[in-house]
């Protein structure tokens, strides 16, 4: 083998633990060096020095090489280089602070989490590196060479919103990103297509720049308009129609239906223990009243009835004189007008009540100013019998004021009908009945949605005719645009390709941008998105 291609390997001499890191004492195993300029081999060691690169960590502990590097003297008299350091091959590059395996791990951290996030991961695993180091590795790393896809998806994304944009190219057969182009105009995309011939299907949104790029760079490719953007264009046409009426029908008010006349019966609560005891006591009193009257009718004397039932003759005589059973006993509530706290103010309360002041809270405040020290509930309890009973309520009349709900007309019109609830559908019907133009636009939107969902190319001409004759400026403009892009629209209905994978990768790029903490220039994005 030619001496120019000879490389040295590392020889581990000792392994030691310093308390903070694992140190591997190593040296080159080759007995000679090869001059990088002339390729001549040399055994003459001129000098030596020590390099301390980091290697892969072990169980979270940092591993560092204490590598003795020999410096050889070139024996070729014609070589301009007098001395050279020995080469350790791909395992450790010249001037590198990390071995090749450690650099690969740091590069993986940088591609996964960016500069600052990758530095945190690296420090946790025992391979500390700064965020700038990871960004340098990303910029230095090679990206996958651009392949030539058969089906190419194109979409734009913002690097700085409203200022700088870029274009993403995706292989829709593998869903893998291919390249990132600076700008979102037709020029960069057309140049890429000319440099990479072979694209057969070009899937895009409705942007005119991408359509021009496909015509310039790949005129033989089939252009396919994305179906989601077609439906979005139709929704934007109706939205534009609604914006001209926003002051008049921005919200729809719908009154809630009154409750049914016959409300379902509410089960009664079980009686309390006190109520059960009161009912049992009344049953005993009624039974005693019936027994006394029955014995008297049988001819027994008052004395005999009193003796047998254990009561006095006066009680027997009282029960016989009562023509009806004893009524339920009502225990008087404590307090009320008999309360000594209210006795000094009864006349004042009566005068104020006759004067028309029937507010318990107001009367309580007035008598407190006169010296009343009781509670407001005592005043309410005492004066409650003074109020007249309320008139019975008509069960067919709903309680309270009718409730009304407000809906955004734009939300009602643009939402799929299957997702509307009953009251929302009623509000939408009310809006469409009040505005004939909005009703026409809403019908056109729903017809177009069904047309795209069913991939019905035959109904496309009829829909375009209806839109052009609708006398609705947004839909007339949409119909003209679809006519100009007719081939791409028909391809969207006939072919299975869509720009959904491209939109998903754009969302991923947005996440990668935010992980960069402002360090997400196009070259870094390309290194992270299009990895080897």
XYZ file of C-alpha atoms in Angstrom, residues 99-408:
310
model
C -13.559 12.452 18.366
C -15.581 11.540 15.281
C -18.097 9.539 17.354
C -18.542 12.404 19.832
C -19.022 14.879 16.986
C -21.690 12.616 15.479
C -23.554 12.580 18.787
C -23.328 16.373 19.137
C -24.528 16.772 15.559
C -27.529 14.590 16.350
C -28.326 16.766 19.384
C -28.058 19.903 17.265
C -30.359 18.552 14.580
C -32.893 17.372 17.139
C -33.061 20.323 19.528
C -31.064 23.159 17.984
C -28.118 25.013 19.463
C -29.212 25.917 22.978
C -31.513 22.921 23.455
C -28.880 20.542 22.104
C -26.285 22.015 24.459
C -28.553 21.216 27.415
C -28.985 17.614 26.205
C -25.251 17.245 25.649
C -24.436 18.499 29.146
C -26.953 16.049 30.668
C -25.316 13.086 28.906
C -21.776 13.991 29.936
C -20.602 15.526 26.674
C -20.626 19.288 27.338
C -20.600 21.633 24.358
C -21.777 25.166 23.766
C -24.674 26.102 21.515
C -22.285 27.841 19.133
C -20.302 24.618 18.791
C -23.413 22.714 17.787
C -24.324 25.398 15.242
C -20.827 25.188 13.738
C -21.221 21.428 13.420
C -24.583 21.914 11.748
C -23.216 24.390 9.226
C -20.249 22.144 8.499
C -22.311 18.985 8.098
C -23.273 17.830 4.629
C -26.922 17.562 3.661
C -28.456 14.887 1.530
C -27.939 15.618 -2.164
C -31.184 16.661 -3.812
C -32.903 13.738 -5.488
C -35.187 14.092 -8.466
C -38.714 13.173 -7.332
C -41.482 12.107 -9.667
C -44.111 13.970 -7.586
C -42.963 17.308 -6.147
C -44.869 19.315 -3.548
C -44.101 23.022 -3.122
C -45.133 25.456 -0.406
C -43.813 28.634 1.159
C -43.139 29.557 4.775
C -41.964 32.712 6.488
C -38.515 33.277 7.896
C -39.570 36.735 9.122
C -43.279 37.355 8.620
C -44.062 39.912 5.909
C -40.330 40.413 5.284
C -38.504 37.218 4.266
C -39.882 33.929 2.960
C -38.503 30.585 1.817
C -39.820 27.696 -0.258
C -39.977 24.046 0.794
C -39.690 21.216 -1.762
C -41.045 17.796 -0.740
C -41.063 14.381 -2.385
C -44.744 13.466 -2.025
C -44.100 9.777 -2.686
C -41.795 9.432 0.333
C -42.987 12.511 2.296
C -39.352 13.546 2.724
C -38.106 17.150 2.369
C -35.722 17.666 -0.527
C -34.525 21.249 -0.408
C -35.140 24.723 0.998
C -34.967 27.664 -1.394
C -34.474 31.283 -0.472
C -37.515 33.374 -1.454
C -41.015 32.489 -2.578
C -40.993 33.839 -6.103
C -41.046 31.916 -9.368
C -37.331 32.375 -10.136
C -35.693 30.107 -7.511
C -38.231 27.296 -8.026
C -37.944 27.470 -11.834
C -34.134 27.398 -11.589
C -34.262 24.342 -9.323
C -36.606 22.545 -11.732
C -34.296 23.284 -14.672
C -31.288 21.987 -12.718
C -33.189 18.810 -11.703
C -35.176 17.632 -14.699
C -37.532 14.684 -14.309
C -40.438 16.057 -12.207
C -43.660 14.567 -13.598
C -46.302 15.937 -11.184
C -46.067 19.399 -9.619
C -48.436 19.858 -6.630
C -48.939 23.420 -5.410
C -51.413 25.806 -3.874
C -53.237 28.455 -5.912
C -50.312 30.907 -5.818
C -49.527 32.255 -9.270
C -45.776 32.334 -8.622
C -45.541 28.545 -8.302
C -47.689 28.077 -11.400
C -45.328 30.302 -13.396
C -42.322 28.447 -11.954
C -43.692 25.105 -13.142
C -44.384 26.474 -16.630
C -40.861 27.895 -16.861
C -38.858 25.093 -15.220
C -40.888 21.953 -15.985
C -43.399 22.697 -18.756
C -44.073 18.990 -19.334
C -45.048 18.332 -15.691
C -48.703 17.977 -14.678
C -49.716 20.787 -12.326
C -52.099 19.801 -9.514
C -53.908 22.402 -7.400
C -54.269 21.453 -3.746
C -57.872 20.540 -2.857
C -57.714 22.152 0.570
C -56.733 25.463 -0.974
C -59.552 25.153 -3.530
C -62.109 24.867 -0.737
C -60.340 27.650 1.138
C -60.652 29.926 -1.911
C -64.406 29.270 -2.065
C -64.740 29.987 1.672
C -62.768 33.218 1.244
C -65.183 34.267 -1.522
C -68.147 33.900 0.844
C -66.183 35.624 3.609
C -65.521 38.570 1.300
C -69.239 38.713 0.519
C -70.055 38.802 4.236
C -67.526 41.553 4.962
C -69.594 43.954 2.887
C -72.588 43.259 5.140
C -70.832 43.085 8.485
C -72.412 46.271 9.850
C -75.877 44.946 9.126
C -75.759 41.217 9.871
C -72.593 40.697 11.881
C -74.490 38.693 14.508
C -77.694 36.651 14.443
C -80.026 36.748 17.441
C -82.121 33.664 18.179
C -84.611 33.493 21.034
C -84.655 30.306 23.008
C -87.860 28.248 22.813
C -90.211 28.543 25.827
C -90.412 25.557 28.142
C -93.241 23.054 27.494
C -96.660 23.839 29.008
C -96.740 20.619 30.977
C -93.435 20.239 32.690
C -92.476 16.765 33.819
C -93.515 15.963 37.355
C -90.746 16.456 39.869
C -90.667 13.696 42.488
C -91.449 14.945 45.983
C -88.780 14.869 48.606
C -89.246 12.264 51.354
C -90.806 13.734 54.552
C -88.498 14.633 57.390
C -88.464 12.901 60.761
C -90.242 15.832 62.410
C -92.999 15.721 59.782
C -93.393 11.968 60.286
C -93.730 12.462 64.063
C -96.327 15.211 63.524
C -98.342 12.979 61.190
C -98.249 10.101 63.693
C -99.426 12.399 66.535
C -102.358 13.660 64.450
C -103.366 10.094 63.579
C -103.453 9.277 67.308
C -105.638 12.325 67.997
C -108.017 11.475 65.170
C -108.201 7.842 66.353
C -109.042 8.928 69.882
C -111.751 11.297 68.572
C -113.327 8.486 66.490
C -113.177 6.002 69.382
C -114.868 8.420 71.818
C -117.722 9.109 69.409
C -118.147 5.411 68.599
C -118.422 4.424 72.291
C -120.869 7.224 72.951
C -123.060 6.039 70.100
C -122.879 2.521 71.603
C -124.465 3.890 74.812
C -121.482 4.063 77.152
C -121.390 6.794 79.778
C -118.908 9.636 79.907
C -117.317 8.265 83.098
C -116.819 4.801 81.659
C -115.281 6.211 78.417
C -112.956 8.477 80.403
C -111.917 5.632 82.705
C -111.217 3.157 79.882
C -109.317 5.649 77.680
C -107.408 7.285 80.541
C -108.672 10.839 80.089
C -110.834 13.284 81.994
C -114.591 13.648 81.470
C -114.077 17.244 80.303
C -111.799 15.988 77.487
C -114.404 13.365 76.520
C -117.108 16.013 76.520
C -114.896 18.324 74.377
C -114.283 15.594 71.806
C -118.010 14.801 71.588
C -118.827 18.450 70.974
C -116.241 18.695 68.122
C -118.073 17.868 64.842
C -114.862 17.365 62.781
C -111.583 15.561 63.406
C -108.842 17.599 65.114
C -106.875 19.733 62.612
C -103.064 19.477 62.305
C -101.241 21.347 65.008
C -99.268 24.398 63.771
C -96.474 25.366 66.106
C -96.046 29.138 66.261
C -92.664 30.349 65.099
C -90.575 32.079 67.716
C -90.266 35.814 67.545
C -92.504 37.689 65.100
C -94.515 40.675 66.217
C -94.600 39.210 69.756
C -90.831 39.559 70.016
C -89.867 42.065 72.722
C -87.232 43.454 70.336
C -89.961 44.568 67.883
C -92.648 45.689 70.377
C -91.421 49.325 70.609
C -91.492 49.714 66.799
C -94.763 48.027 65.784
C -96.687 51.261 65.454
C -93.932 52.826 63.408
C -93.817 49.787 61.121
C -97.587 49.898 60.643
C -97.508 53.564 59.695
C -94.684 53.033 57.202
C -96.444 49.990 55.717
C -99.637 51.997 55.234
C -97.534 54.721 53.606
C -96.436 52.214 50.946
C -92.972 51.147 52.145
C -93.040 47.344 51.890
C -89.290 46.681 51.653
C -88.137 44.613 54.580
C -84.533 45.803 54.168
C -85.571 49.483 54.127
C -87.804 49.096 57.200
C -84.985 47.291 59.006
C -82.578 50.162 58.289
C -85.130 52.730 59.530
C -85.904 51.045 62.855
C -82.208 50.381 63.441
C -81.722 54.121 63.231
C -84.339 54.358 65.976
C -82.491 51.863 68.203
C -83.546 48.401 66.997
C -80.842 45.828 67.787
C -82.360 42.682 66.296
C -81.731 40.952 62.972
C -83.236 41.666 59.588
C -84.616 38.122 59.334
C -86.765 38.749 62.427
C -88.321 41.806 60.726
C -88.953 39.801 57.558
C -90.546 36.940 59.484
C -92.794 39.299 61.445
C -93.974 41.367 58.473
C -94.376 38.547 55.947
C -98.076 37.959 56.795
C -98.768 41.619 55.918
C -98.031 40.967 52.255
C -100.845 39.945 49.929
C -100.601 36.467 48.358
C -99.278 36.377 44.799
C -101.580 35.686 41.895
C -101.264 32.137 40.539
C -98.906 31.881 37.574
C -100.105 30.637 34.214
C -98.257 27.338 33.598
C -98.181 28.053 29.846
C -96.352 31.345 30.363
C -92.550 30.913 30.423
C -90.761 32.242 33.453
C -88.551 35.335 33.189
C -87.551 37.184 30.071
C -86.974 35.185 26.903
C -83.352 34.221 26.530
C -81.535 35.152 23.365
C -78.258 33.882 21.959
C -75.938 35.694 19.579
C -74.011 33.924 16.818
C -71.374 35.207 14.435
